[in-house]
PDB file of C-alpha atoms in Angstrom:
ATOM      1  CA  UNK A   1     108.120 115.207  98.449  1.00  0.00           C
ATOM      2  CA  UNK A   2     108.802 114.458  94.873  1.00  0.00           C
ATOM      3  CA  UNK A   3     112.237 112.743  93.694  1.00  0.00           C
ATOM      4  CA  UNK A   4     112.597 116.017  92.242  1.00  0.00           C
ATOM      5  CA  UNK A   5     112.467 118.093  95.112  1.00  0.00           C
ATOM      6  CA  UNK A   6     114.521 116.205  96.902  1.00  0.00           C
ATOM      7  CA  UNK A   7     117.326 116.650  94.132  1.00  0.00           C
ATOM      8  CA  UNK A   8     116.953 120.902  94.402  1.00  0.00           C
ATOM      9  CA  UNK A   9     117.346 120.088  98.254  1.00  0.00           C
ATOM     10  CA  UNK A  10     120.715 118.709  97.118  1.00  0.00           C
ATOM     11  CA  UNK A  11     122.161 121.193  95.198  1.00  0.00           C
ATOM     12  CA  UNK A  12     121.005 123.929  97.830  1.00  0.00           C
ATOM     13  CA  UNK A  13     122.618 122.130 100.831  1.00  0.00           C
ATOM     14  CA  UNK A  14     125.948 120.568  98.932  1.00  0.00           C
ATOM     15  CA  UNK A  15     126.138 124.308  97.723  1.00  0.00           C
ATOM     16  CA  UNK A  16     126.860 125.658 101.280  1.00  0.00           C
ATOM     17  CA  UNK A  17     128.553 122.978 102.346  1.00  0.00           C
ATOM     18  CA  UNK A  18     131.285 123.560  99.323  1.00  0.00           C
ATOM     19  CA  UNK A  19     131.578 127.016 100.888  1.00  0.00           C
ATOM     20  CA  UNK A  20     132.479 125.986 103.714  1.00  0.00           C
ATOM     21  CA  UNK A  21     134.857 122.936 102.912  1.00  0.00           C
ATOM     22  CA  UNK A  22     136.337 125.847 101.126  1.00  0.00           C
ATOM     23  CA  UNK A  23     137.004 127.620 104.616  1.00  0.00           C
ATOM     24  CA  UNK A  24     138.155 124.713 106.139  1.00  0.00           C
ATOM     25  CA  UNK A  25     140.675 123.576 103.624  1.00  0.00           C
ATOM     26  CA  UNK A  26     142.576 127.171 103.425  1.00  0.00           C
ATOM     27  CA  UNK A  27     143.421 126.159 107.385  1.00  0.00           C
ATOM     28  CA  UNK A  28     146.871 124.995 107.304  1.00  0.00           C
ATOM     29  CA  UNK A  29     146.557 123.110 110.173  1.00  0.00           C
ATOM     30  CA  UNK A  30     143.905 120.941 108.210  1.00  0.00           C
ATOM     31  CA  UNK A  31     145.578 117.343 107.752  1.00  0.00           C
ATOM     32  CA  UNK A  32     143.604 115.545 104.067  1.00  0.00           C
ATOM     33  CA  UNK A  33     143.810 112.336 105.550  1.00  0.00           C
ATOM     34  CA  UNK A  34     142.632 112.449 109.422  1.00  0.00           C
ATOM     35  CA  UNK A  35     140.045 115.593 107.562  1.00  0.00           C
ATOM     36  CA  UNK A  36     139.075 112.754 105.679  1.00  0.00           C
ATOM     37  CA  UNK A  37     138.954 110.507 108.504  1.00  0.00           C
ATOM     38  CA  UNK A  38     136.262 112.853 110.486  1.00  0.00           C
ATOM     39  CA  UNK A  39     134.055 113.949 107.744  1.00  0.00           C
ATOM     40  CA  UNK A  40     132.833 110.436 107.190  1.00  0.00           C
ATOM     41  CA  UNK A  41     132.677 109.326 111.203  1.00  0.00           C
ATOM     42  CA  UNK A  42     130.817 113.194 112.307  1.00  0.00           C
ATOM     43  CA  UNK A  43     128.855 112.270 108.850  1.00  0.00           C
ATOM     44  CA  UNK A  44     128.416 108.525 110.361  1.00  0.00           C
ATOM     45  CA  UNK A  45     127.149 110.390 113.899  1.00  0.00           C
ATOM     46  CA  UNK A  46     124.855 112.689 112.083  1.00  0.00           C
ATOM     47  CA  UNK A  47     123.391 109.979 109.968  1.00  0.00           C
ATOM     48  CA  UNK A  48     123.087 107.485 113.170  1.00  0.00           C
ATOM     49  CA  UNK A  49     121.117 110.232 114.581  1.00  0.00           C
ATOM     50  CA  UNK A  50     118.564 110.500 111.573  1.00  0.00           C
ATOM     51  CA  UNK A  51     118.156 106.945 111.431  1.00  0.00           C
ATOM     52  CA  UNK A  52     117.748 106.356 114.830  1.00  0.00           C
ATOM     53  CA  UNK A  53     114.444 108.671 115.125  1.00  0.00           C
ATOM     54  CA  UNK A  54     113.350 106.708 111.752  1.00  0.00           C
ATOM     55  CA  UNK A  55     114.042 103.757 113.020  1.00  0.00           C
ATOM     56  CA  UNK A  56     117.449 102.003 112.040  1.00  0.00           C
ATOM     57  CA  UNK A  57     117.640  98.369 110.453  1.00  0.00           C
ATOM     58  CA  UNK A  58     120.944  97.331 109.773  1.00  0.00           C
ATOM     59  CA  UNK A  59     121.698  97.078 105.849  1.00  0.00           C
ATOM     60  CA  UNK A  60     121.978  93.997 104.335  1.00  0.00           C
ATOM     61  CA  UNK A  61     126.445  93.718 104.550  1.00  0.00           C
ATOM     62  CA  UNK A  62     126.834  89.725 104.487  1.00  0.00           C
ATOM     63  CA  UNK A  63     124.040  89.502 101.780  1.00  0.00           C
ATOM     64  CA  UNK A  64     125.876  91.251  99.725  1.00  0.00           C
ATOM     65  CA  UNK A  65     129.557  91.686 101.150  1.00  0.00           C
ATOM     66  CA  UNK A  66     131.260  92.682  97.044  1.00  0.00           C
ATOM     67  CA  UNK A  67     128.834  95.844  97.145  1.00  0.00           C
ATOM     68  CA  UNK A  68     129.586  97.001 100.133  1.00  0.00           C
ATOM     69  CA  UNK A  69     133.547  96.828  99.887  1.00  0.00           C
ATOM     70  CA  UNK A  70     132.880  98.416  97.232  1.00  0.00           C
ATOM     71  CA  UNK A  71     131.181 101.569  99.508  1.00  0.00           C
ATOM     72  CA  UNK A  72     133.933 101.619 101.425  1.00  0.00           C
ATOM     73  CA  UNK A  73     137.026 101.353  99.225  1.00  0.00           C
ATOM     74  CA  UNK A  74     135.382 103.481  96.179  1.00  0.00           C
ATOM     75  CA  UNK A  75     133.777 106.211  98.520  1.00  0.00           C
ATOM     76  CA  UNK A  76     137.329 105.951 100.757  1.00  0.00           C
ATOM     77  CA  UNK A  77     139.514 106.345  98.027  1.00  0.00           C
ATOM     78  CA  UNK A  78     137.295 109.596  96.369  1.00  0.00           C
ATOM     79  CA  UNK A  79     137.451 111.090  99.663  1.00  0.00           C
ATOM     80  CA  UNK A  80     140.780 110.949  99.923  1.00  0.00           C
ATOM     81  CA  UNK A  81     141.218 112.618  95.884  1.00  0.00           C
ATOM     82  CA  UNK A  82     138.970 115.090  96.585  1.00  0.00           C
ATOM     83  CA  UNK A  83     140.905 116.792  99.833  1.00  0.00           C
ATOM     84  CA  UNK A  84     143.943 115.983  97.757  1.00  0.00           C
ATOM     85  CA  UNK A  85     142.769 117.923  94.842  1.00  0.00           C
ATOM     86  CA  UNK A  86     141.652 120.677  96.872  1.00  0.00           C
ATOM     87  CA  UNK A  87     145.535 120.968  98.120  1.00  0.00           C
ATOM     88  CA  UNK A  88     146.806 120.865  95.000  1.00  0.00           C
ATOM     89  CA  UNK A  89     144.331 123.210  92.724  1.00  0.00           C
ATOM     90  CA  UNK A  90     142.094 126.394  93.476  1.00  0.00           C
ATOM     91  CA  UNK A  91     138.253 124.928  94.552  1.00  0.00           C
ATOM     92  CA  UNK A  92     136.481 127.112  91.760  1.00  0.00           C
ATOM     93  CA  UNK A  93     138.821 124.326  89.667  1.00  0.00           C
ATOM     94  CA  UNK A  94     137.830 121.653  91.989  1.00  0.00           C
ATOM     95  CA  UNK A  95     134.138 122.414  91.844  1.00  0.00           C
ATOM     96  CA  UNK A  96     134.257 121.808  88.118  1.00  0.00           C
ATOM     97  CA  UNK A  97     136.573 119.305  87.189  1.00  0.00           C
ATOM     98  CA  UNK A  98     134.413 116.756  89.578  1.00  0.00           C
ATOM     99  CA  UNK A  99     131.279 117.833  87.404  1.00  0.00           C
ATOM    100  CA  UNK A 100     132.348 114.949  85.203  1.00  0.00           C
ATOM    101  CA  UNK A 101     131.763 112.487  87.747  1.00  0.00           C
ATOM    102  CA  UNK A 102     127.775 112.688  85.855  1.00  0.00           C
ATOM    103  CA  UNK A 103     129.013 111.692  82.778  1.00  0.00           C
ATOM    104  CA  UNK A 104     130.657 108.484  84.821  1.00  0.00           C
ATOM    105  CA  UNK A 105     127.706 108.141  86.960  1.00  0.00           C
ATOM    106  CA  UNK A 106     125.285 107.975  83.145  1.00  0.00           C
ATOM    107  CA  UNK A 107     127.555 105.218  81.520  1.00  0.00           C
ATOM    108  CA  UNK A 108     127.524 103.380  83.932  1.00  0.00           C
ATOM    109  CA  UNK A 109     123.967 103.324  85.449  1.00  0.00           C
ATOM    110  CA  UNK A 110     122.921 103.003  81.152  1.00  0.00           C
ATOM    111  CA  UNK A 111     125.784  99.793  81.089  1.00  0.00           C
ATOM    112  CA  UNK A 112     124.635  97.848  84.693  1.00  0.00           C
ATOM    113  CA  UNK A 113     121.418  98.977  85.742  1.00  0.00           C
ATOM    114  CA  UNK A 114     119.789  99.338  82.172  1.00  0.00           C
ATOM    115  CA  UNK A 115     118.345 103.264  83.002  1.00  0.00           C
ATOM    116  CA  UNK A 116     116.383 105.029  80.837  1.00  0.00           C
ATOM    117  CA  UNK A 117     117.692 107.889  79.319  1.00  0.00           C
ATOM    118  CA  UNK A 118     115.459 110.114  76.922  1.00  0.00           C
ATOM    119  CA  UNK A 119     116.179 112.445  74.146  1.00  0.00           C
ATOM    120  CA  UNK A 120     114.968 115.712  76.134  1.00  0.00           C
ATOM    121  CA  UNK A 121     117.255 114.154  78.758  1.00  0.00           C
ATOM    122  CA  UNK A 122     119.736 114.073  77.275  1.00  0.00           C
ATOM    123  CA  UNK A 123     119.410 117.609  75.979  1.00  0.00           C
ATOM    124  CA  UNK A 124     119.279 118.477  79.473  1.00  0.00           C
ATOM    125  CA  UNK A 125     122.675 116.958  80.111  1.00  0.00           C
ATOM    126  CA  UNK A 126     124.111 118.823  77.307  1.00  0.00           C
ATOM    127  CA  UNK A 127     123.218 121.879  78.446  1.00  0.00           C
ATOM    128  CA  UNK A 128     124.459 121.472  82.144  1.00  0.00           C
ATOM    129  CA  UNK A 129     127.458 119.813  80.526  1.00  0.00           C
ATOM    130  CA  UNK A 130     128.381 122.628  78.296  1.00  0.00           C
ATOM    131  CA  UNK A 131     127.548 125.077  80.997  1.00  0.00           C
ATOM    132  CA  UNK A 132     130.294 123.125  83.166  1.00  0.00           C
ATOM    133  CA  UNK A 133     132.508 123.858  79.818  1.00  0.00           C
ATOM    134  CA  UNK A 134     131.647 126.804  79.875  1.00  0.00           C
ATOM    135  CA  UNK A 135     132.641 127.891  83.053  1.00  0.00           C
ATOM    136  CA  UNK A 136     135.629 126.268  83.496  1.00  0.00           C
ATOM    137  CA  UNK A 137     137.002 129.448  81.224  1.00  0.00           C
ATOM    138  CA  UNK A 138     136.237 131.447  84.513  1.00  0.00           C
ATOM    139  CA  UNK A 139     139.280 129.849  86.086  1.00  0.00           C
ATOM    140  CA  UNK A 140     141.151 130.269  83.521  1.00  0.00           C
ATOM    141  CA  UNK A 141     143.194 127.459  81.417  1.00  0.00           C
ATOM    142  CA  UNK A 142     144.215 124.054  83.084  1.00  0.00           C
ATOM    143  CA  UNK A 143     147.103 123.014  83.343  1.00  0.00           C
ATOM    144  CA  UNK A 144     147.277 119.162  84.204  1.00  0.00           C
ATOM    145  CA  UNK A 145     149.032 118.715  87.743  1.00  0.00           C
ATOM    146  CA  UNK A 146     148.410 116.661  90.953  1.00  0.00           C
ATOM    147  CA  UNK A 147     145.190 118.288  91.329  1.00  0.00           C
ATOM    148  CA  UNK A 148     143.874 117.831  88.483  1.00  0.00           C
ATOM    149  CA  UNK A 149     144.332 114.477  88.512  1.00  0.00           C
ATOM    150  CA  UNK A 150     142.941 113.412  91.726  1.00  0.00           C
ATOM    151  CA  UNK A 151     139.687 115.527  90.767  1.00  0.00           C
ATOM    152  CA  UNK A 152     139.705 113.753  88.122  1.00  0.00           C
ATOM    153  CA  UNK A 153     140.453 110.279  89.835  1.00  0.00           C
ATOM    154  CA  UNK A 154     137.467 111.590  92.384  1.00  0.00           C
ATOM    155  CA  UNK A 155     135.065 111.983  89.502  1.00  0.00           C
ATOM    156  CA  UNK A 156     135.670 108.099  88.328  1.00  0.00           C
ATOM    157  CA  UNK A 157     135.547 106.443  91.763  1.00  0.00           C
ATOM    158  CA  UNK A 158     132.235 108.757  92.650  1.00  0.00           C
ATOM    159  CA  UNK A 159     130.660 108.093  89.600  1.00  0.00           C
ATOM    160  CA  UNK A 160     130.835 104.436  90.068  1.00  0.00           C
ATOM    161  CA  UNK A 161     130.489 104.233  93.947  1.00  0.00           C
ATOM    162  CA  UNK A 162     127.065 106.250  93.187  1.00  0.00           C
ATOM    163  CA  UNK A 163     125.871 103.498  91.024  1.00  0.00           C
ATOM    164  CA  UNK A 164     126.842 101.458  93.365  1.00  0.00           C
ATOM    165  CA  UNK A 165     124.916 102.752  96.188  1.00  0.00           C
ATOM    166  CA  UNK A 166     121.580 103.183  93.676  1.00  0.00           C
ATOM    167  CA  UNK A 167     121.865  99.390  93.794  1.00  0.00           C
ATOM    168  CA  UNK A 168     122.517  98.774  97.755  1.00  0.00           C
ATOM    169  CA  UNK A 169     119.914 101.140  97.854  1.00  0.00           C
ATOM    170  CA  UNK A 170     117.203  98.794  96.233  1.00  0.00           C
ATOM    171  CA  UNK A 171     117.691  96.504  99.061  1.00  0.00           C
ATOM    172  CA  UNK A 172     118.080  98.594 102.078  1.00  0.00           C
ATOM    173  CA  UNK A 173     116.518 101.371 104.252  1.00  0.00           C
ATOM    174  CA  UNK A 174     117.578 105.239 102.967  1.00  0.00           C
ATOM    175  CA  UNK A 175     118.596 106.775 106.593  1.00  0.00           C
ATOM    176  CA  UNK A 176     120.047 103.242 107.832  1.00  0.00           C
ATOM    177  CA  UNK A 177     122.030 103.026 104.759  1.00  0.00           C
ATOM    178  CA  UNK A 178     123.566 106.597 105.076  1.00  0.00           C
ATOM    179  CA  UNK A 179     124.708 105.378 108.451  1.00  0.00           C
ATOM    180  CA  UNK A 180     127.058 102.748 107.219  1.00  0.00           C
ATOM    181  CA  UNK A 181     127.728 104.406 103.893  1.00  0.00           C
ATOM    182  CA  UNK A 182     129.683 107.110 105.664  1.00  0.00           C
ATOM    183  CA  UNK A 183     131.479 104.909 108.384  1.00  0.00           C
ATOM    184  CA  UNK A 184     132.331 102.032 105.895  1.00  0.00           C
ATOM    185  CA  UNK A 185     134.765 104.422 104.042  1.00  0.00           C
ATOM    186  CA  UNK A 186     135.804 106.473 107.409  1.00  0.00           C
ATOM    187  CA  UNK A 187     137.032 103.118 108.743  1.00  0.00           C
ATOM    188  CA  UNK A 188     138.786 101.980 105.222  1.00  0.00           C
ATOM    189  CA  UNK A 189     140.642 105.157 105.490  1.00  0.00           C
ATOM    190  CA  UNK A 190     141.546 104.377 108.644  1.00  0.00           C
ATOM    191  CA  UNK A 191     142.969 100.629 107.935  1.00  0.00           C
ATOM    192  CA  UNK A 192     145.309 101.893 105.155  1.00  0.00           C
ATOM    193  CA  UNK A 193     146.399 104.806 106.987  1.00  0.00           C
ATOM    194  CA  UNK A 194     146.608 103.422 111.045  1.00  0.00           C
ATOM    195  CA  UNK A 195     149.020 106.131 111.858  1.00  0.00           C
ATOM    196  CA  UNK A 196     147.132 108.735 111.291  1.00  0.00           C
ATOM    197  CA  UNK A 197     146.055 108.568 114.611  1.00  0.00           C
ATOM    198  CA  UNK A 198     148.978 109.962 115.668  1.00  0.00           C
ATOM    199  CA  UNK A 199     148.237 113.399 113.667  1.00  0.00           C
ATOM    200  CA  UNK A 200     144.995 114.416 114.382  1.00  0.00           C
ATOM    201  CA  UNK A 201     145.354 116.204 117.718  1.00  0.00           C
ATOM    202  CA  UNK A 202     145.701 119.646 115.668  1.00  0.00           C
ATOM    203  CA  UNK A 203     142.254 118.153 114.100  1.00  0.00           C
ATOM    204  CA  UNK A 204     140.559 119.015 117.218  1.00  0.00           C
ATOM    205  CA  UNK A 205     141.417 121.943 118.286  1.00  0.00           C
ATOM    206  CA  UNK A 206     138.065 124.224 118.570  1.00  0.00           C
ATOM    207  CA  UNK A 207     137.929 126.116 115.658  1.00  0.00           C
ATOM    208  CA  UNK A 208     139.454 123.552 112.843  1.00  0.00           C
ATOM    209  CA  UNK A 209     136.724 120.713 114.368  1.00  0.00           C
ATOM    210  CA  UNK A 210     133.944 123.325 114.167  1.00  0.00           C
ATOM    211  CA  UNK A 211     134.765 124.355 110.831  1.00  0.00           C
ATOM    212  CA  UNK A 212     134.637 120.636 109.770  1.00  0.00           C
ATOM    213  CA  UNK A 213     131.927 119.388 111.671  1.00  0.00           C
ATOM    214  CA  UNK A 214     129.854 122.291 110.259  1.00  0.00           C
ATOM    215  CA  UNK A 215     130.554 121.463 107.021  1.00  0.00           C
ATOM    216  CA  UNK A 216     130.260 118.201 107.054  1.00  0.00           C
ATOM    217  CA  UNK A 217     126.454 118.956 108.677  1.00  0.00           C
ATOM    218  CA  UNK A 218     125.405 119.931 105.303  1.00  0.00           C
ATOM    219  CA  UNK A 219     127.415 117.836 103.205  1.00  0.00           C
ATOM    220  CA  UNK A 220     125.738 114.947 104.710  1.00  0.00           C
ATOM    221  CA  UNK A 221     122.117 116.613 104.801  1.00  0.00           C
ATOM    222  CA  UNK A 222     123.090 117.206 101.050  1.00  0.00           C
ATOM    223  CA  UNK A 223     123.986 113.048 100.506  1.00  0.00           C
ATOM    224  CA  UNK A 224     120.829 112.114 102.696  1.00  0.00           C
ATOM    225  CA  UNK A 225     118.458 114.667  99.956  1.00  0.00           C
ATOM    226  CA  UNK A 226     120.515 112.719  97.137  1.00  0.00           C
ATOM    227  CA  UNK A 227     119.758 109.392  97.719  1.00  0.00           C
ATOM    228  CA  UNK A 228     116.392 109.944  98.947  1.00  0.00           C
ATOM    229  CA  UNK A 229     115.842 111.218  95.273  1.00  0.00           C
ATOM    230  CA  UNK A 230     116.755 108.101  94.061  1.00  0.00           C
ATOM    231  CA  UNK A 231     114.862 105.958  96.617  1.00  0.00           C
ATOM    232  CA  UNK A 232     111.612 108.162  95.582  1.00  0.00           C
ATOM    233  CA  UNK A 233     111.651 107.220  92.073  1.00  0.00           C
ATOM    234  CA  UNK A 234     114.398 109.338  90.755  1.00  0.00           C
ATOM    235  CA  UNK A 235     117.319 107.329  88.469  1.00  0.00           C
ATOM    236  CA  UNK A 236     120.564 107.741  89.421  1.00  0.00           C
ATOM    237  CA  UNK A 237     121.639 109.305  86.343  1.00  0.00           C
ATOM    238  CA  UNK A 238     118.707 112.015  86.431  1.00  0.00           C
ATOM    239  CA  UNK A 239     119.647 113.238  89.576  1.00  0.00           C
ATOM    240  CA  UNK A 240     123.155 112.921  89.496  1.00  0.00           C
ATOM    241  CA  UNK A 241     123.013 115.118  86.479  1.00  0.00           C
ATOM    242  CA  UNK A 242     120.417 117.812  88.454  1.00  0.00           C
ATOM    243  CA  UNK A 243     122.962 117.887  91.237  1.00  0.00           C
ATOM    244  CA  UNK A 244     125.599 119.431  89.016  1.00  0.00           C
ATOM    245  CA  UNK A 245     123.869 122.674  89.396  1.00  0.00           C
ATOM    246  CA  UNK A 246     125.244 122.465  92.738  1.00  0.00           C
ATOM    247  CA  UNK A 247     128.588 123.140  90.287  1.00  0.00           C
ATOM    248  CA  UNK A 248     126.943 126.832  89.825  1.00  0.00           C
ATOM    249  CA  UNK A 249     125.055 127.861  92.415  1.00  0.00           C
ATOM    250  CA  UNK A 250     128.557 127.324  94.331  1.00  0.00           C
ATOM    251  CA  UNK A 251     129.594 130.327  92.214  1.00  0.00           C
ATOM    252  CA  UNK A 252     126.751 132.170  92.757  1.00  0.00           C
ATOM    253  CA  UNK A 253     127.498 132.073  96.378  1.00  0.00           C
ATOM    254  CA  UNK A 254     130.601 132.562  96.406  1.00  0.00           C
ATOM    255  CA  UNK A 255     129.936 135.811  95.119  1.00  0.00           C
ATOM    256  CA  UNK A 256     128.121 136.802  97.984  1.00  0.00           C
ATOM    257  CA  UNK A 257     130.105 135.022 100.978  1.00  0.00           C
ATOM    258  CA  UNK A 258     134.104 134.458  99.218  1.00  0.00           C
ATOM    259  CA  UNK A 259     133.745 138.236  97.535  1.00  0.00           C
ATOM    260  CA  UNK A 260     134.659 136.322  94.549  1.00  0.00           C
ATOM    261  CA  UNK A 261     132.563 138.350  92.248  1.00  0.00           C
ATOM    262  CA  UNK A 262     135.138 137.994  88.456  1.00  0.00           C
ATOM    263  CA  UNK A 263     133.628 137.108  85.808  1.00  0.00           C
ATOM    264  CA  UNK A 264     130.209 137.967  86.810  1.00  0.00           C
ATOM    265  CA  UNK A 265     128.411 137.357  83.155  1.00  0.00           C
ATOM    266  CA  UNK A 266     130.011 134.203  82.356  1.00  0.00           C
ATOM    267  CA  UNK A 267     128.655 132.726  85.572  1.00  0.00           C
ATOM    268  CA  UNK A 268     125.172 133.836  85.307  1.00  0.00           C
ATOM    269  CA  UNK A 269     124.827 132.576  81.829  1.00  0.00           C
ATOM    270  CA  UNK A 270     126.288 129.298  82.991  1.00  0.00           C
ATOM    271  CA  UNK A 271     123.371 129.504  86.266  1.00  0.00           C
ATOM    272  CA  UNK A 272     120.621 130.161  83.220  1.00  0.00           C
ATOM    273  CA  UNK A 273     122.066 127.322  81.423  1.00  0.00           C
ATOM    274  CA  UNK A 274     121.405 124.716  84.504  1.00  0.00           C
ATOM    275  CA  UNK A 275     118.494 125.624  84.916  1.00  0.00           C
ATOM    276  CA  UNK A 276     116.829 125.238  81.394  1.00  0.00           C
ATOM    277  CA  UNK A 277     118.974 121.716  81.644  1.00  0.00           C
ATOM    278  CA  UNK A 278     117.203 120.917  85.477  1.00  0.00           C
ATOM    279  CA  UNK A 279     114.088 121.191  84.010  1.00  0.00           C
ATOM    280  CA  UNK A 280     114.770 118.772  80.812  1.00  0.00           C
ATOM    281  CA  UNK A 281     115.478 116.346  83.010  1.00  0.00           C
ATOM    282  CA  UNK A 282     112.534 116.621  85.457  1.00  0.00           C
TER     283      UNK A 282
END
């Protein structure tokens, strides 16, 4: 499959598996950091798996030891401000405040990795930019809290650690990558947070596991269809931009699965907007 492809795989997958994180976080017996703490090591299982039928060759770590700290404290940290912000702020707010993490993710591919970035393409970006805008008005005015600001902290630290990853990418295998890019920042969680351990028993119970293993299912399908964009020719800032339809066609479900079904015009405009913008960029 095309780069392309791959990238509508994405949204479709990270779509449902935003659903479903929403689910799981309205659980009060759902803990951000030890949540944290299994989404990247069922991720890291999941992965393992994939790799293992493809055939797994460990990543280059001591080659290049700076970039891969830098997948586990970047891709720790975010992980952490994202379940944060989800405490602190409704996910409809959640879901678009991290849309800026594309405009990080563009200035910084366009500063280290020199990408490419044509006018249509960046009439594309404009639109799913302004559609982002545009339906932030759904939810209403922001006011700047704790939740805001670790969405907003998320968006930086993604937007880099992507970049970051398009780069370990160039000198490692896709599904053997995945595998240590989701333990590295499980286990850096971990080290700043040892006691944790000592929380997580509510974690497993039956129905709060299953509600974040299956999310987590799709979230990491979603991360594997991401990066295999990249690896098949697409540039990070291309796809990262295609993925923010994800940003919408969240709505769009929501309307059928969360009832949420407000504002019903502003969000397909916003869908019709994405879509002119996906294609820009193709």
């Amino acid at each position: 499959m095309s780069w392309f492809v791959f990238a509508l795989v994405y949204v479709f997958l990270a779509s449902i598996g935003n659903i479903l994180r929403k689910v799981l976080m309205r659980d009060d017996r759902t803990d951000i950091v030890g949540s944290s703490i299994i989404f990247q090591w069922v991720g890291t299982l999941i992965c393992a798996v994939i790799a293992f039928w493809h055939g797994f060759h460990m990543p280059p770590v001591r080659e290049y030891p700076l970039n891969y700290f830098l997948t586990a404290s970047l891709w720790g940290f975010a992980t952490l401000a994202l379940y944060k912000a989800y405490k602190y702020i409704e996910a409809s707010e959640v879901t678009i405040l991290i849309a800026l993490e594309s405009v990080v993710t563009i200035i910084t591919a366009m500063s280290l990795l020199h990408e490419t970035f044509t006018l249509v393409n960046a009439i594309g970006t404009i639109l799913i930019i302004f559609a982002v805008m545009y339906m932030s008005q759904v939810s209403g005015n922001f006011k700047f809290n704790k939740g805001v600001l670790y969405a907003l902290v998320y968006s930086l630290l993604a937007g880099v650690a992507i970049v970051n990853d398009t780069f370990n990418l160039k000198h490692a295998d896709i599904f053997s990558y995945m595998v240590v890019g989701f333990f590295l920042p499980g286990f850096f969680i971990f080290i700043i947070n040892p006691k944790i351990i000592t929380k997580m028993k509510p974690l497993f119970q039956p129905v709060v596991f299953a509600k974040n293993a299956v999310s987590t299912l799709f979230i990491t399908l979603a991360a594997n269809s991401f990066y295999l964009a990249i690896a098949n020719g697409g540039e990070a800032s291309q796809v990262n931009t295609i993925a923010q339809a994800a940003v919408v066609v969240t709505v769009l479900f929501s309307i059928v699965a969360l009832k949420e079904r407000d504002h019903l015009l502003k969000k397909f405009v916003c869908a019709i907007l994405v879509t002119i913008g996906v294609l820009l960029l193709r």
